[in-house]
């Protein structure tokens, strides 16, 4: 048998092995866990190719009794780049938040936008697909400032002078409303939550400082973090 014949057989055997072992070719780039229906735990992932700026499929798995795929959709038309899960309205059921990059009917330019969906067990149900936040933003996360089980949006936003602030938003019946924001800083490189505390890496005069961010009386306040 010539070399090409061996290659063809090898490819066929690899494909068969994938089928028999349940091999999943999905390349997971973003993932989050939560209770999307009120009666069980779920794993939500965004898949895509390596070195791909925007992703492709959203896949939801039930993980109550093993791992079972219950939903899949190609959402590449939304240019998804971010995935988070959390309860933003306090009903005990987690929403899915997808960061997208697209135009909006009320803001017809390409921009980052946070979309929110519920999952009814069969389909994604749009909850809030707002045209924008208060300002253009770099990134956002979900964080529970008041330890009440309800998540707020926390976004890194740009001011007109190119400085940045952290701005937070609460769900108010039909949409998100601005809550508290921080004093501006030169540049915020990253914001993240460990579940109970919020942190940010800030650039200041060519140095990089880690701050904890907490809810003050009137604004979000910076406190230099010392381990």
mmCIF file of C-alpha atoms in Angstrom:
data_model
loop_
_atom_site.group_PDB
_atom_site.id
_atom_site.type_symbol
_atom_site.label_atom_id
_atom_site.label_comp_id
_atom_site.label_asym_id
_atom_site.label_seq_id
_atom_site.Cartn_x
_atom_site.Cartn_y
_atom_site.Cartn_z
ATOM 1 C CA UNK A 1 0.000 0.000 0.000
ATOM 2 C CA UNK A 2 1.344 3.466 -0.856
ATOM 3 C CA UNK A 3 1.737 6.337 1.581
ATOM 4 C CA UNK A 4 -1.510 8.087 0.587
ATOM 5 C CA UNK A 5 -3.435 4.903 1.319
ATOM 6 C CA UNK A 6 -2.066 4.756 4.854
ATOM 7 C CA UNK A 7 -2.994 8.402 5.394
ATOM 8 C CA UNK A 8 -6.590 7.801 4.269
ATOM 9 C CA UNK A 9 -6.904 4.787 6.590
ATOM 10 C CA UNK A 10 -5.463 6.800 9.499
ATOM 11 C CA UNK A 11 -7.994 9.592 8.946
ATOM 12 C CA UNK A 12 -10.876 7.108 8.817
ATOM 13 C CA UNK A 13 -9.687 5.402 12.013
ATOM 14 C CA UNK A 14 -9.419 8.747 13.807
ATOM 15 C CA UNK A 15 -12.949 9.672 12.758
ATOM 16 C CA UNK A 16 -14.295 6.314 13.927
ATOM 17 C CA UNK A 17 -12.450 6.662 17.228
ATOM 18 C CA UNK A 18 -14.022 10.058 17.711
ATOM 19 C CA UNK A 19 -17.501 8.676 17.116
ATOM 20 C CA UNK A 20 -16.983 5.671 19.386
ATOM 21 C CA UNK A 21 -15.476 7.650 22.256
ATOM 22 C CA UNK A 22 -17.843 10.610 21.987
ATOM 23 C CA UNK A 23 -14.961 12.917 21.117
ATOM 24 C CA UNK A 24 -16.158 16.530 20.972
ATOM 25 C CA UNK A 25 -14.323 18.796 18.535
ATOM 26 C CA UNK A 26 -15.747 21.954 20.145
ATOM 27 C CA UNK A 27 -12.990 24.354 21.156
ATOM 28 C CA UNK A 28 -14.305 26.042 24.269
ATOM 29 C CA UNK A 29 -13.193 29.654 24.676
ATOM 30 C CA UNK A 30 -15.664 30.910 27.297
ATOM 31 C CA UNK A 31 -17.579 28.924 29.909
ATOM 32 C CA UNK A 32 -19.803 29.566 32.925
ATOM 33 C CA UNK A 33 -21.984 27.520 35.279
ATOM 34 C CA UNK A 34 -25.357 28.300 36.795
ATOM 35 C CA UNK A 35 -28.972 27.275 37.304
ATOM 36 C CA UNK A 36 -30.769 28.489 34.182
ATOM 37 C CA UNK A 37 -34.186 26.931 34.780
ATOM 38 C CA UNK A 38 -34.572 26.812 38.560
ATOM 39 C CA UNK A 39 -34.375 23.040 38.701
ATOM 40 C CA UNK A 40 -30.775 22.078 37.981
ATOM 41 C CA UNK A 41 -27.231 23.044 37.178
ATOM 42 C CA UNK A 42 -26.021 23.920 33.703
ATOM 43 C CA UNK A 43 -22.738 24.502 31.933
ATOM 44 C CA UNK A 44 -22.776 27.149 29.196
ATOM 45 C CA UNK A 45 -19.921 27.468 26.695
ATOM 46 C CA UNK A 46 -18.965 29.553 23.686
ATOM 47 C CA UNK A 47 -16.976 27.696 21.050
ATOM 48 C CA UNK A 48 -14.762 28.918 18.241
ATOM 49 C CA UNK A 49 -11.521 28.402 16.432
ATOM 50 C CA UNK A 50 -8.064 29.216 17.794
ATOM 51 C CA UNK A 51 -6.951 32.836 17.351
ATOM 52 C CA UNK A 52 -10.524 33.818 16.516
ATOM 53 C CA UNK A 53 -11.588 37.238 17.839
ATOM 54 C CA UNK A 54 -15.290 36.445 17.748
ATOM 55 C CA UNK A 55 -16.776 33.063 18.578
ATOM 56 C CA UNK A 56 -19.437 30.832 17.034
ATOM 57 C CA UNK A 57 -21.693 28.414 18.928
ATOM 58 C CA UNK A 58 -23.364 28.745 22.280
ATOM 59 C CA UNK A 59 -23.843 25.295 23.815
ATOM 60 C CA UNK A 60 -25.758 24.498 27.006
ATOM 61 C CA UNK A 61 -25.265 21.264 28.930
ATOM 62 C CA UNK A 62 -27.283 19.878 31.805
ATOM 63 C CA UNK A 63 -24.817 18.663 34.454
ATOM 64 C CA UNK A 64 -27.278 17.325 37.016
ATOM 65 C CA UNK A 65 -26.790 13.671 36.085
ATOM 66 C CA UNK A 66 -23.676 13.457 33.993
ATOM 67 C CA UNK A 67 -23.197 15.896 31.125
ATOM 68 C CA UNK A 68 -25.912 16.140 28.475
ATOM 69 C CA UNK A 69 -26.139 18.693 25.683
ATOM 70 C CA UNK A 70 -29.579 20.342 25.758
ATOM 71 C CA UNK A 71 -29.104 23.325 23.434
ATOM 72 C CA UNK A 72 -26.840 24.529 20.650
ATOM 73 C CA UNK A 73 -27.032 27.531 18.318
ATOM 74 C CA UNK A 74 -24.691 29.222 15.887
ATOM 75 C CA UNK A 75 -24.619 32.864 17.035
ATOM 76 C CA UNK A 76 -21.643 33.953 14.953
ATOM 77 C CA UNK A 77 -23.866 36.680 13.421
ATOM 78 C CA UNK A 78 -23.718 38.435 16.826
ATOM 79 C CA UNK A 79 -19.893 38.424 16.907
ATOM 80 C CA UNK A 80 -19.894 37.030 20.479
ATOM 81 C CA UNK A 81 -16.749 37.627 22.559
ATOM 82 C CA UNK A 82 -17.859 37.279 26.201
ATOM 83 C CA UNK A 83 -19.970 34.890 28.282
ATOM 84 C CA UNK A 84 -21.189 35.220 31.870
ATOM 85 C CA UNK A 85 -23.988 33.666 33.937
ATOM 86 C CA UNK A 86 -25.738 35.193 36.943
ATOM 87 C CA UNK A 87 -29.066 36.187 38.469
ATOM 88 C CA UNK A 88 -29.547 39.875 37.640
ATOM 89 C CA UNK A 89 -33.219 40.283 38.593
ATOM 90 C CA UNK A 90 -33.392 38.326 41.876
ATOM 91 C CA UNK A 91 -35.831 35.627 40.764
ATOM 92 C CA UNK A 92 -33.481 32.789 41.752
ATOM 93 C CA UNK A 93 -32.786 31.794 38.149
ATOM 94 C CA UNK A 94 -29.582 32.712 36.363
ATOM 95 C CA UNK A 95 -29.526 34.707 33.158
ATOM 96 C CA UNK A 96 -26.986 34.222 30.369
ATOM 97 C CA UNK A 97 -25.047 37.324 29.354
ATOM 98 C CA UNK A 98 -23.305 37.373 25.982
ATOM 99 C CA UNK A 99 -20.988 40.208 25.037
ATOM 100 C CA UNK A 100 -21.585 40.952 21.343
ATOM 101 C CA UNK A 101 -20.109 43.306 18.755
ATOM 102 C CA UNK A 102 -22.744 44.580 16.356
ATOM 103 C CA UNK A 103 -24.956 47.431 15.257
ATOM 104 C CA UNK A 104 -28.224 48.286 16.974
ATOM 105 C CA UNK A 105 -31.369 49.896 15.493
ATOM 106 C CA UNK A 106 -31.022 52.759 17.997
ATOM 107 C CA UNK A 107 -27.232 52.982 17.679
ATOM 108 C CA UNK A 108 -26.330 51.929 14.104
ATOM 109 C CA UNK A 109 -22.556 51.625 14.542
ATOM 110 C CA UNK A 110 -20.452 48.601 15.349
ATOM 111 C CA UNK A 111 -19.928 48.535 19.130
ATOM 112 C CA UNK A 112 -19.642 46.211 22.091
ATOM 113 C CA UNK A 113 -22.967 45.480 23.775
ATOM 114 C CA UNK A 114 -24.040 43.183 26.659
ATOM 115 C CA UNK A 115 -27.031 41.007 25.732
ATOM 116 C CA UNK A 116 -29.004 39.022 28.317
ATOM 117 C CA UNK A 117 -31.100 35.898 27.800
ATOM 118 C CA UNK A 118 -33.134 33.424 29.808
ATOM 119 C CA UNK A 119 -33.177 29.726 28.954
ATOM 120 C CA UNK A 120 -36.585 28.056 29.157
ATOM 121 C CA UNK A 121 -35.225 24.535 28.836
ATOM 122 C CA UNK A 122 -35.585 24.526 25.058
ATOM 123 C CA UNK A 123 -34.725 27.972 23.659
ATOM 124 C CA UNK A 124 -32.923 31.173 24.498
ATOM 125 C CA UNK A 125 -35.436 33.885 25.376
ATOM 126 C CA UNK A 126 -34.202 37.495 25.005
ATOM 127 C CA UNK A 127 -34.392 39.399 28.304
ATOM 128 C CA UNK A 128 -32.462 42.577 27.481
ATOM 129 C CA UNK A 129 -30.629 43.465 24.301
ATOM 130 C CA UNK A 130 -29.993 47.108 25.001
ATOM 131 C CA UNK A 131 -28.409 49.292 22.377
ATOM 132 C CA UNK A 132 -25.585 50.335 24.703
ATOM 133 C CA UNK A 133 -24.483 51.198 28.231
ATOM 134 C CA UNK A 134 -24.003 54.807 29.353
ATOM 135 C CA UNK A 135 -20.680 55.081 27.509
ATOM 136 C CA UNK A 136 -18.493 53.009 25.204
ATOM 137 C CA UNK A 137 -16.928 50.228 27.245
ATOM 138 C CA UNK A 138 -13.893 47.988 27.106
ATOM 139 C CA UNK A 139 -15.115 45.014 29.139
ATOM 140 C CA UNK A 140 -17.686 44.085 31.767
ATOM 141 C CA UNK A 141 -18.361 41.449 34.397
ATOM 142 C CA UNK A 142 -21.196 40.498 36.749
ATOM 143 C CA UNK A 143 -20.634 41.035 40.471
ATOM 144 C CA UNK A 144 -22.846 40.976 43.587
ATOM 145 C CA UNK A 145 -21.936 44.139 45.514
ATOM 146 C CA UNK A 146 -24.579 43.838 48.211
ATOM 147 C CA UNK A 147 -24.274 40.089 48.869
ATOM 148 C CA UNK A 148 -27.982 39.652 48.207
ATOM 149 C CA UNK A 149 -27.697 37.074 45.425
ATOM 150 C CA UNK A 150 -28.398 39.673 42.739
ATOM 151 C CA UNK A 151 -25.684 40.503 40.227
ATOM 152 C CA UNK A 152 -24.859 43.971 38.947
ATOM 153 C CA UNK A 153 -23.087 44.815 35.696
ATOM 154 C CA UNK A 154 -19.665 46.360 36.275
ATOM 155 C CA UNK A 155 -18.177 47.895 33.125
ATOM 156 C CA UNK A 156 -14.860 49.529 32.244
ATOM 157 C CA UNK A 157 -16.029 52.665 30.426
ATOM 158 C CA UNK A 158 -14.265 55.385 28.467
ATOM 159 C CA UNK A 159 -14.652 59.079 29.211
ATOM 160 C CA UNK A 160 -14.250 61.736 26.527
ATOM 161 C CA UNK A 161 -10.711 62.546 27.680
ATOM 162 C CA UNK A 162 -9.741 58.847 27.250
ATOM 163 C CA UNK A 163 -9.524 58.190 31.000
ATOM 164 C CA UNK A 164 -11.621 55.333 32.322
ATOM 165 C CA UNK A 165 -14.084 54.606 35.108
ATOM 166 C CA UNK A 166 -15.812 51.591 36.542
ATOM 167 C CA UNK A 167 -19.566 51.995 36.229
ATOM 168 C CA UNK A 168 -22.177 49.682 37.726
ATOM 169 C CA UNK A 169 -25.770 48.960 36.737
ATOM 170 C CA UNK A 170 -28.733 47.334 38.482
ATOM 171 C CA UNK A 171 -31.728 45.653 36.896
ATOM 172 C CA UNK A 172 -34.872 47.792 37.219
ATOM 173 C CA UNK A 173 -37.976 45.941 35.950
ATOM 174 C CA UNK A 174 -37.399 46.332 32.203
ATOM 175 C CA UNK A 175 -33.738 47.218 31.871
ATOM 176 C CA UNK A 176 -30.493 48.238 33.536
ATOM 177 C CA UNK A 177 -30.100 51.530 35.334
ATOM 178 C CA UNK A 178 -26.841 53.226 36.299
ATOM 179 C CA UNK A 179 -25.969 52.611 39.951
ATOM 180 C CA UNK A 180 -22.573 53.908 41.139
ATOM 181 C CA UNK A 181 -19.323 54.679 39.365
ATOM 182 C CA UNK A 182 -15.730 55.284 40.378
ATOM 183 C CA UNK A 183 -13.437 58.268 40.114
ATOM 184 C CA UNK A 184 -11.619 58.266 36.755
ATOM 185 C CA UNK A 185 -8.154 56.752 36.391
ATOM 186 C CA UNK A 186 -5.612 56.696 33.578
ATOM 187 C CA UNK A 187 -6.406 53.176 32.397
ATOM 188 C CA UNK A 188 -8.124 50.076 33.768
ATOM 189 C CA UNK A 189 -6.493 46.980 32.363
ATOM 190 C CA UNK A 190 -8.737 44.346 33.918
ATOM 191 C CA UNK A 191 -11.631 43.947 36.342
ATOM 192 C CA UNK A 192 -12.510 40.622 37.948
ATOM 193 C CA UNK A 193 -14.409 39.107 40.855
ATOM 194 C CA UNK A 194 -13.492 36.198 43.131
ATOM 195 C CA UNK A 195 -17.157 35.756 44.008
ATOM 196 C CA UNK A 196 -17.147 38.000 47.062
ATOM 197 C CA UNK A 197 -14.660 40.792 46.235
ATOM 198 C CA UNK A 198 -14.092 42.947 43.178
ATOM 199 C CA UNK A 199 -10.588 43.785 41.950
ATOM 200 C CA UNK A 200 -9.092 45.917 39.212
ATOM 201 C CA UNK A 201 -5.642 46.339 37.707
ATOM 202 C CA UNK A 202 -5.009 50.033 37.047
ATOM 203 C CA UNK A 203 -2.236 51.698 35.071
ATOM 204 C CA UNK A 204 -0.810 54.750 36.817
ATOM 205 C CA UNK A 205 2.279 56.636 35.574
ATOM 206 C CA UNK A 206 3.773 53.583 33.876
ATOM 207 C CA UNK A 207 3.120 51.370 36.903
ATOM 208 C CA UNK A 208 0.424 48.736 37.373
ATOM 209 C CA UNK A 209 -1.490 48.756 40.651
ATOM 210 C CA UNK A 210 -3.983 46.229 41.933
ATOM 211 C CA UNK A 211 -6.994 47.727 43.706
ATOM 212 C CA UNK A 212 -9.959 46.280 45.516
ATOM 213 C CA UNK A 213 -13.155 48.047 44.513
ATOM 214 C CA UNK A 214 -15.979 48.440 46.987
ATOM 215 C CA UNK A 215 -19.326 50.183 47.198
ATOM 216 C CA UNK A 216 -19.042 53.497 49.023
ATOM 217 C CA UNK A 217 -21.930 55.687 50.072
ATOM 218 C CA UNK A 218 -22.123 57.553 46.784
ATOM 219 C CA UNK A 219 -19.618 55.902 44.454
ATOM 220 C CA UNK A 220 -17.409 52.926 43.801
ATOM 221 C CA UNK A 221 -14.211 53.470 45.733
ATOM 222 C CA UNK A 222 -10.616 52.355 45.097
ATOM 223 C CA UNK A 223 -8.506 50.792 47.805
ATOM 224 C CA UNK A 224 -4.957 49.697 47.055
ATOM 225 C CA UNK A 225 -4.767 45.966 47.611
ATOM 226 C CA UNK A 226 -2.113 44.562 49.957
ATOM 227 C CA UNK A 227 -1.941 40.805 50.263
#
